[in-house]
Structure formats: C-alpha cells, structure tokens
mmCIF file of C-alpha atoms in Angstrom:
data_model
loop_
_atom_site.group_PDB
_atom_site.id
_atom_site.type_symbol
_atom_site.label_atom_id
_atom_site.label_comp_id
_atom_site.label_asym_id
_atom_site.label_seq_id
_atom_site.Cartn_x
_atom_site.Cartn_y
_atom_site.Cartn_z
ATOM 1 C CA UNK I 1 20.949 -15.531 -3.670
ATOM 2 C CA UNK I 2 18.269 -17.316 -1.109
ATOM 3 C CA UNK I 3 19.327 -14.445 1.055
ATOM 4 C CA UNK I 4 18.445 -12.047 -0.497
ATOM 5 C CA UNK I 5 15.193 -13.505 -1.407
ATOM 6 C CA UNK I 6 14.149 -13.097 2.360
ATOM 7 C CA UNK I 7 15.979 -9.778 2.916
ATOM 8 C CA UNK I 8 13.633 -6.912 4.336
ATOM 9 C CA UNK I 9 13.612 -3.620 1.717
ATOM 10 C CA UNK I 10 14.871 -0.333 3.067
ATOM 11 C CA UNK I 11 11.371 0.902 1.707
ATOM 12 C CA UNK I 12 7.736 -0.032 2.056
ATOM 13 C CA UNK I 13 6.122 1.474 -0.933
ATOM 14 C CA UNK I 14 8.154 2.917 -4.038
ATOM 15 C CA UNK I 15 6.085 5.139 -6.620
ATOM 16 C CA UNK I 16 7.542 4.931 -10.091
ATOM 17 C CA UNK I 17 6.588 7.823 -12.458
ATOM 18 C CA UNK I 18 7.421 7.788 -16.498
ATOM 19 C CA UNK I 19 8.038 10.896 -18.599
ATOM 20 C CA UNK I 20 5.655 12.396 -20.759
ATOM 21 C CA UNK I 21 5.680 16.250 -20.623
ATOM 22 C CA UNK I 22 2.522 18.087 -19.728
ATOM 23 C CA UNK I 23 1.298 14.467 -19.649
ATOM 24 C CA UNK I 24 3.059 13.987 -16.684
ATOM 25 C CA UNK I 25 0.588 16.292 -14.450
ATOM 26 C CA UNK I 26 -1.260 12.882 -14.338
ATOM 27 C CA UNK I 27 0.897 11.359 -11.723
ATOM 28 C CA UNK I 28 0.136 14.517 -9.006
ATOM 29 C CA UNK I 29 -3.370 13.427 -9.885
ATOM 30 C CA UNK I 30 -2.764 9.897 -9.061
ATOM 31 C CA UNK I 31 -0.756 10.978 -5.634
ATOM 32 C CA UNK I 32 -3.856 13.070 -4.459
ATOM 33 C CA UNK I 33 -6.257 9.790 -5.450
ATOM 34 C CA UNK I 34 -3.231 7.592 -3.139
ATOM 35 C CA UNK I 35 -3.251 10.078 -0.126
ATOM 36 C CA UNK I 36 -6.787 10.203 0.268
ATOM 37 C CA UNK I 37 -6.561 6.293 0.995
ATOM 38 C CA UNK I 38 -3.726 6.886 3.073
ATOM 39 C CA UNK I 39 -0.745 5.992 0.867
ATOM 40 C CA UNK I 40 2.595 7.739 0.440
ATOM 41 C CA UNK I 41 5.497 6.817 -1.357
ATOM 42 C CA UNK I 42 8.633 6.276 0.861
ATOM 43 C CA UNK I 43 10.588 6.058 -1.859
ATOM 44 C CA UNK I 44 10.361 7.546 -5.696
ATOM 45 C CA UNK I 45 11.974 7.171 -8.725
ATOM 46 C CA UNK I 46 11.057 9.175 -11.730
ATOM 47 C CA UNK I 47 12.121 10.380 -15.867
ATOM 48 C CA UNK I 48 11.248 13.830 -17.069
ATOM 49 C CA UNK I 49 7.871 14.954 -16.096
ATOM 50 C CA UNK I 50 8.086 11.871 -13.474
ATOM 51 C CA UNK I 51 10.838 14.067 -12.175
ATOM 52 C CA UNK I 52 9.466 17.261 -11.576
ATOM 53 C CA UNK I 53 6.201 15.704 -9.919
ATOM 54 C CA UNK I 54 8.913 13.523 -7.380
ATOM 55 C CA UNK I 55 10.890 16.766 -7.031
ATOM 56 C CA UNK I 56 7.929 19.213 -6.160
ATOM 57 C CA UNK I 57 6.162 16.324 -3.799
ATOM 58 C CA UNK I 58 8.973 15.265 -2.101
ATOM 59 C CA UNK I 59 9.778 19.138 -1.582
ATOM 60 C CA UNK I 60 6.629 19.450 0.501
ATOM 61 C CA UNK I 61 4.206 20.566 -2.465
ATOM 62 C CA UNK I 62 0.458 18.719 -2.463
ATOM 63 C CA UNK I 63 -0.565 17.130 -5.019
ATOM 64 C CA UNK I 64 -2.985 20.107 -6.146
ATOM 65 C CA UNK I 65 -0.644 22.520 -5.376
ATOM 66 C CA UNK I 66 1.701 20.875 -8.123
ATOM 67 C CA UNK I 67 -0.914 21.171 -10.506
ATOM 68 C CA UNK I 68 -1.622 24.815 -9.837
ATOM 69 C CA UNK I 69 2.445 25.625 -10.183
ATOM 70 C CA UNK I 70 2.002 23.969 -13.792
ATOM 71 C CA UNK I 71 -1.692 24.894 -15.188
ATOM 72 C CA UNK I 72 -0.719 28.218 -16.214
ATOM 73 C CA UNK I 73 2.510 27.644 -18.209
ATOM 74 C CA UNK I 74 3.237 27.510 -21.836
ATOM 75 C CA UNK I 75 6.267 25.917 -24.049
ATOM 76 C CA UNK I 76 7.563 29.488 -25.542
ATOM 77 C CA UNK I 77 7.467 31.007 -21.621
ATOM 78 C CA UNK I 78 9.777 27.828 -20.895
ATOM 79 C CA UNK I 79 12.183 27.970 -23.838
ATOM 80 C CA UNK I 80 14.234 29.805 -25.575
ATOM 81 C CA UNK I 81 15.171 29.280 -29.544
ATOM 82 C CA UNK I 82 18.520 29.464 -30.500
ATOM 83 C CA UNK I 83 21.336 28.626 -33.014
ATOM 84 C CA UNK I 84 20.914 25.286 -33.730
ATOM 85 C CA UNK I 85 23.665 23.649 -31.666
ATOM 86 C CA UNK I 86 23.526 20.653 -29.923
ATOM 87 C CA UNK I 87 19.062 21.492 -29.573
ATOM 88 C CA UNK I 88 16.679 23.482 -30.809
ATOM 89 C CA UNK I 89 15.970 25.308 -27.890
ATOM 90 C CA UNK I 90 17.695 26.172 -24.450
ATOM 91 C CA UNK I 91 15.042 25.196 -21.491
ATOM 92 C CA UNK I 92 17.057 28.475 -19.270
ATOM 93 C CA UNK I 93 13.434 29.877 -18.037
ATOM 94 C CA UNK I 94 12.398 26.356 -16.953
ATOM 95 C CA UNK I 95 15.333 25.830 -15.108
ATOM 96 C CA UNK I 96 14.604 29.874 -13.655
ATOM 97 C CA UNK I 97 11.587 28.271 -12.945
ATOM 98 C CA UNK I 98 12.463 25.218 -10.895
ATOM 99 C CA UNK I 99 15.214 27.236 -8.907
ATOM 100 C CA UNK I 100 12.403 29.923 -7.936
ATOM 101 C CA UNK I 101 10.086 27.580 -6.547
ATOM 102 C CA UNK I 102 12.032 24.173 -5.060
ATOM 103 C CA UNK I 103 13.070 24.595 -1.947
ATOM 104 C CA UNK I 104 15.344 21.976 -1.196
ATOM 105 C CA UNK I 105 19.091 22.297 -3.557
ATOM 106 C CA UNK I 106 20.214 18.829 -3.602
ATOM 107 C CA UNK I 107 18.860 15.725 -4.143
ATOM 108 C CA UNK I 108 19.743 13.898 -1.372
ATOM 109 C CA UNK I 109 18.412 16.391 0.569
ATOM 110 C CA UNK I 110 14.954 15.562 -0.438
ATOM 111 C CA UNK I 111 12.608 14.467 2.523
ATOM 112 C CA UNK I 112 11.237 11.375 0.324
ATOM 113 C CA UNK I 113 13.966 10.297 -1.010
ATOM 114 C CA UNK I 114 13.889 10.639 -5.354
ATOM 115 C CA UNK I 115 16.302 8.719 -8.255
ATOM 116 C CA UNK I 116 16.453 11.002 -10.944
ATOM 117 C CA UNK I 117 17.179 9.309 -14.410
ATOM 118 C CA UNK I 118 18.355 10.636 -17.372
ATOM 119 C CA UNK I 119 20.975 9.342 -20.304
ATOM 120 C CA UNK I 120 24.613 9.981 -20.397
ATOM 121 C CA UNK I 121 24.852 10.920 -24.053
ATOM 122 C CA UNK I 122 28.616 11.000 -24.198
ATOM 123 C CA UNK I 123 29.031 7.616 -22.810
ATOM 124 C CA UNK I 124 25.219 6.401 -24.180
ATOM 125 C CA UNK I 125 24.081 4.993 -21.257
ATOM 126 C CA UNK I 126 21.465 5.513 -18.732
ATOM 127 C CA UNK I 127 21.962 7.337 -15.332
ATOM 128 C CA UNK I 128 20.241 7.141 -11.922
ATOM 129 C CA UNK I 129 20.921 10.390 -9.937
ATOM 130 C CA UNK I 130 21.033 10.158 -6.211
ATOM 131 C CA UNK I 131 22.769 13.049 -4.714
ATOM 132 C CA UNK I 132 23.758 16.255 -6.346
ATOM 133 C CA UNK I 133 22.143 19.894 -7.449
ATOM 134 C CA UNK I 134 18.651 18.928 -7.947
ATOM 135 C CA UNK I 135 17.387 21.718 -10.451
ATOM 136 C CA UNK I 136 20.947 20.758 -12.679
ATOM 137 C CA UNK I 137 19.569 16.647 -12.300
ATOM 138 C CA UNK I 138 16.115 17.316 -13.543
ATOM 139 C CA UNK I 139 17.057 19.613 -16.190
ATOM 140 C CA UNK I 140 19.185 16.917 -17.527
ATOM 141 C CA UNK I 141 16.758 14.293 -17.305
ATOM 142 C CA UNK I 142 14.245 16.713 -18.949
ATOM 143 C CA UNK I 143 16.231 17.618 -22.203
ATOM 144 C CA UNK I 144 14.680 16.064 -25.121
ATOM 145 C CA UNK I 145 16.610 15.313 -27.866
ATOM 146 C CA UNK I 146 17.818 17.386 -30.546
ATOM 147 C CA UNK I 147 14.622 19.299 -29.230
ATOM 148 C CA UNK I 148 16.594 21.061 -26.045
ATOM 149 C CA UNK I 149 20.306 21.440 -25.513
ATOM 150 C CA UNK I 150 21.770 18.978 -24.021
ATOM 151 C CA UNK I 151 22.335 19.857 -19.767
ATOM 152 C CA UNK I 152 26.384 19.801 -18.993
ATOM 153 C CA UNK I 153 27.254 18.362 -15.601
ATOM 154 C CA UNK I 154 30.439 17.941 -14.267
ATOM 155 C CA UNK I 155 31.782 18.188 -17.703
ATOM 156 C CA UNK I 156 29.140 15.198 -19.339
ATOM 157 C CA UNK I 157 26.044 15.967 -21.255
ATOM 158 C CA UNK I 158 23.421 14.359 -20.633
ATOM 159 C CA UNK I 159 19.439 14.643 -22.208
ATOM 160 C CA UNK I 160 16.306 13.087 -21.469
ATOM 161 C CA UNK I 161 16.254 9.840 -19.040
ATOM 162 C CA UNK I 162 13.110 7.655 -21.774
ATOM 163 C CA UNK I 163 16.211 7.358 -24.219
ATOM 164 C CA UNK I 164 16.940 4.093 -22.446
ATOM 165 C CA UNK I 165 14.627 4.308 -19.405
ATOM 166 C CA UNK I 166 11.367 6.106 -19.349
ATOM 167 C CA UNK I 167 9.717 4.100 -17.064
ATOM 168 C CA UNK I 168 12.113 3.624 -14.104
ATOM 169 C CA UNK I 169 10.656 0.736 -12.214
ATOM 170 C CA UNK I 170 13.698 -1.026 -12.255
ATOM 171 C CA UNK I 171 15.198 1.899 -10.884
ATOM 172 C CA UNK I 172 14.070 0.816 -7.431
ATOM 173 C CA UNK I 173 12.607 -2.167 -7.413
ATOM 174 C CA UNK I 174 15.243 -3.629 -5.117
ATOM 175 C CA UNK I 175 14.570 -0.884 -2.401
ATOM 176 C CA UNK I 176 11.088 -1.387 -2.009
ATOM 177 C CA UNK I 177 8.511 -3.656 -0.655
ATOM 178 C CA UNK I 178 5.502 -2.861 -3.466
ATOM 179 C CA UNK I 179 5.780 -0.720 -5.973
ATOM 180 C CA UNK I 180 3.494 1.379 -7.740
ATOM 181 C CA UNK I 181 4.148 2.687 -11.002
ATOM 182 C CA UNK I 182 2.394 5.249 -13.196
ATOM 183 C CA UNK I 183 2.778 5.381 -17.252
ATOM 184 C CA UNK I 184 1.739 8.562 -18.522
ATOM 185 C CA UNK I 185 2.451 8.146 -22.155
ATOM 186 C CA UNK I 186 1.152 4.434 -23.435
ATOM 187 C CA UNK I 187 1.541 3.990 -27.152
ATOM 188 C CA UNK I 188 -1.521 5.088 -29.142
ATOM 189 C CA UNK I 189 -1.322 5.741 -32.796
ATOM 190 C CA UNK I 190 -3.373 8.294 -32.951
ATOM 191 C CA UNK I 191 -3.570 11.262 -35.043
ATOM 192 C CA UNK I 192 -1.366 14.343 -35.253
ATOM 193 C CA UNK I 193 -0.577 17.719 -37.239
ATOM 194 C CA UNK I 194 2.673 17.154 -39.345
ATOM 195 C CA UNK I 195 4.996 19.640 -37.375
ATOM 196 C CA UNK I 196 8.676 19.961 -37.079
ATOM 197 C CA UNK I 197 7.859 19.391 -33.370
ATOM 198 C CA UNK I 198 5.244 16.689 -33.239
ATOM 199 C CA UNK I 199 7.246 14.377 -35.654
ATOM 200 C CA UNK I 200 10.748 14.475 -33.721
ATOM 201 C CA UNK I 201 8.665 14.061 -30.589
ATOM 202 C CA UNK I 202 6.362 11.354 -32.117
ATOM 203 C CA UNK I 203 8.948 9.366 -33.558
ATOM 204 C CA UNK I 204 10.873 9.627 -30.164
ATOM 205 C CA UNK I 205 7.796 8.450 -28.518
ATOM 206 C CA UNK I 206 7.185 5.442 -30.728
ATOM 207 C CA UNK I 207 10.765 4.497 -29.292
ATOM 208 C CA UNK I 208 10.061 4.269 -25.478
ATOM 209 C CA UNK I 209 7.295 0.925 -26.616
ATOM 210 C CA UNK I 210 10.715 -1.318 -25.985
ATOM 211 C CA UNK I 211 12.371 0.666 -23.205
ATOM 212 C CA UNK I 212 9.408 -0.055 -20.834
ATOM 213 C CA UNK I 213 7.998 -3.353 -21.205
ATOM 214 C CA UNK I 214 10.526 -4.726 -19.021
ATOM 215 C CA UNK I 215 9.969 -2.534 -16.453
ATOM 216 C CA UNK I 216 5.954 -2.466 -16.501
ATOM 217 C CA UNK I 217 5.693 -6.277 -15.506
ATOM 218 C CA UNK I 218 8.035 -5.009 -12.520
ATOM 219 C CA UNK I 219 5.080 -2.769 -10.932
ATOM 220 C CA UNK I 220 3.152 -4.802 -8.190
ATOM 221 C CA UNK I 221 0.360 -2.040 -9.414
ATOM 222 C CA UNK I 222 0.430 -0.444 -12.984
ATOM 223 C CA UNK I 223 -1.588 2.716 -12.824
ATOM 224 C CA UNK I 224 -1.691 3.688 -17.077
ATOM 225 C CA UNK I 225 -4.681 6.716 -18.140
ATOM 226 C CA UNK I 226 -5.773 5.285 -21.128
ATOM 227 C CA UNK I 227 -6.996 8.194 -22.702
ATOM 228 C CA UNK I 228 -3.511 10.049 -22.268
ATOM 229 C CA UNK I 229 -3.015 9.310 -25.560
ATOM 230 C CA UNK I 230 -5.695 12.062 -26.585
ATOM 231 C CA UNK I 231 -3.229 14.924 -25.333
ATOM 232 C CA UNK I 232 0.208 16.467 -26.947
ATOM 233 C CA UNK I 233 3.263 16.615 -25.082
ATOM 234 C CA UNK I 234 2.947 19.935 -24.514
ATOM 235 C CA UNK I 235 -0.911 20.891 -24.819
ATOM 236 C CA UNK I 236 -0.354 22.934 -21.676
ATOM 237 C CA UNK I 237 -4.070 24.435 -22.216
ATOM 238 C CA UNK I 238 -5.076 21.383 -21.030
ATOM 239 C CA UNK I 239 -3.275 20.721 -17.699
ATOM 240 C CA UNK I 240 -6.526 20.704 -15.777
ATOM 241 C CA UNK I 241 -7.457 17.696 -17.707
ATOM 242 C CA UNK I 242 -4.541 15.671 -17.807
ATOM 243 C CA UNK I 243 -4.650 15.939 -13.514
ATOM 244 C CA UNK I 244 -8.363 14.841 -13.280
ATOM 245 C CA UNK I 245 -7.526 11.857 -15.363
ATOM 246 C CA UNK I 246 -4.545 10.599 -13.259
ATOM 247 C CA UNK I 247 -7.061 11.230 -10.040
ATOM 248 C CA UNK I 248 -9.824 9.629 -11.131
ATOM 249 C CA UNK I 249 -8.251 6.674 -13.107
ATOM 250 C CA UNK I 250 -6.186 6.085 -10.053
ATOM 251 C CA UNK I 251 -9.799 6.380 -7.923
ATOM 252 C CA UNK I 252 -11.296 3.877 -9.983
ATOM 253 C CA UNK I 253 -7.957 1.130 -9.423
ATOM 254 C CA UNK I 254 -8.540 1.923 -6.020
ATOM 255 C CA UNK I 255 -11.910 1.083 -5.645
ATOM 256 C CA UNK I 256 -11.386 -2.043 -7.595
ATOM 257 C CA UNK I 257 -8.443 -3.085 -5.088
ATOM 258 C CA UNK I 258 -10.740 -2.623 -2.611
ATOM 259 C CA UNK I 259 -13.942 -4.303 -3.647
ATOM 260 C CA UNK I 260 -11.920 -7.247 -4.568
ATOM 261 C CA UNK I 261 -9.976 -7.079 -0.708
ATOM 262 C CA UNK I 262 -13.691 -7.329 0.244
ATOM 263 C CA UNK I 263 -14.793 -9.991 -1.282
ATOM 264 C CA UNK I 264 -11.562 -12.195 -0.196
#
C-alpha cells in the first residue's frame, strides 16, 4: 500500500470529460483554452459527448476544427425513428458519420491514448473500453436510453456510459499525475417544454447528481460552465455557444491559477 503511494504514474496529465450531448462541444473549447497555455492531455478518459471530443482530438483534430465538424449538425440528420424496439431511434447516420471522418479504427490505436465508458446493460454494470473498433465503442457509450437502440458488441448491448459513470475521473485517476476534469452538464433545475424527449432525457439527467460526486472531488482541477445549464441536450443551433463557454470559462480558471502561482 505505502508503495504504491510513492509509485510514479504512467501519465502526467489525464483530462476527464463527462457526457452531455451538444453540451459536450464545451470540452474542445476548454482544450483550445489548455493548449494555448501549453497543456495537453497524455492521457483521456471520457462518456458520450466526452467521447467523441477524446476520439476526434486524440485523432489529430484541433480543438476548433472539432467544433466546426459539429456546428452544422442536427438530431433528425443523426437519427433515424423506428419501431419501437429496444429505442426510439437508431443513431446509423451518426455512426456513418464518425466512420467518415475518424481516421484511426481502433482504440488502442489512438495517439493519446482514450478509455471509452459506457454500461453493460445485460450484465448492468459499467465498462471502460481500451482496445477495440473505436466508432462501435463510442456508439455504445453514446446510446441513451430507451432514447437510441441499444449498440451490440460482441454479442452484449450496451447504452450510454452516465448510467453508472458520467463523469469518468475515476476512470484514470490511477494513471495519472493531475487530472483535469470537465463537467458539462451540472444539475440546474431550470425550465423546460414538456416533450416526450426532454422528460426521458431530464429525468435521466436528474440521475447522473449521484453518479458523479464521487468522482468530482477526484479532479486535482474541476473545470464546470455554469451556465451550461441554459442549453438542451441537443440545441445543436447553438454549438457556437456552448464552445465559447468551455474556452472562456476554462480562460478565466486559468488566469486565476496563474495570478494565484504569482502571488505564492
């Protein structure tokens, strides 16, 4: 145990990103704010949206050129309605989507390497991804639900990593040195049209409150845009937005840090 108090981490920094849908643009707005003060992750972990953003960065995509890929999509070119089994909808054009434009398969192929959660919903339990057909892994962690059809791997279905884990800090906090994580969907209460859609995702959102209080007092920095709570999962209109308030939040924790490094 003293041992491995002292032991050096594989990783210097770790970035930990939640889910959050659209929401989740945030967190290529707070990588842009972290490379202009020369930080990069060495290691990520992230749920959903947190996901995606890991996939695309660690894939070679800057930050801005992540939130060009994504500020001119909307839910109905992503999805597909169908009978109702197993999900509302089928995400097969996201998925189209992902294959078209990653360019590394396999996620242990990534440059930077990326954990990948999402819940094994025959076994109900969560699941870190580490190796493996990348588009297939995010896709799973991605499937809301009842929402989306569940993703079949290997024979398992699994849906959308904030059942039990949507902020993965724990994920790798034992691989890195200091860990930053970003939440891009803290609990506000605030108000919302009384849709078919907004209260299954609402009510599911009200649920992740439990799921990542653990894992927020893990962060050596907690990086949380306040006034996320003022967009929809999917108000993809407003991608733009959500970006510049991951940037300039994360801007403003940095210039904090710093004035208080100074004054030390």
């Amino acid at each position: 145990m003293i041992n491995k108090l002292f032991q050096h981490k594989p990783y210097e920094i770790g970035l930990a990103m939640s889910g959050g849908g659209i929401k989740g643009l945030c967190h290529a707005g707070v990588l842009k704010a972290l490379e202009e003060v020369g930080v990069k992750p060495n290691i990520m972990s992230g749920v959903s949206a947190g996901s995606i953003v890991a996939a695309f960065y660690s894939d070679g995509y800057t930050p801005d050129e992540i939130g060009d890929l994504f500020s001119d999509v909307s839910f109905r070119e992503w999805t597909q309605i169908r009978r109702p089994t197993g999900g509302i909808f089928t995400i097969e054009p996201f998925v189209s989507f992902l294959k078209k434009h990653l360019r590394t398969k396999r996620v242990e192929d990534l440059p930077i390497p990326v954990r990948i959660v999402a819940t094994n919903l025959d076994a109900g339990k969560s699941v870190t991804f580490k190796s493996g057909d990348l588009v297939e892994c995010i896709a799973a962690s991605c499937s809301v639900p009842v929402l989306f059809v569940p993703r079949k791997i290997d024979g398992v279905n699994y849906v959308d990593g904030g059942v039990f884990k949507n902020f993965p800090v724990s994920t790798i906090r034992d691989e890195c040195e200091h860990l930053i994580g970003v939440n891009a969907s803290p609990l506000v209460a605030d108000e919302y049209k009384l849709t078919i859609i907004n209260v299954a995702l609402r009510a599911y959102h009200f649920m992740f409150k439990a799921n990542i209080i653990h894992d927020k007092e893990l962060c050596d920095w907690l990086i949380e845009p306040t006034d996320m709570g003022g967009f929809d999962t999917f108000d993809t209109e407003k991608s733009k937005e959500i970006f510049n308030l991951g940037y300039t939040t994360a801007k403003e924790l940095i210039k904090e840090r710093l004035q208080v490094k100074a004054k030390l």
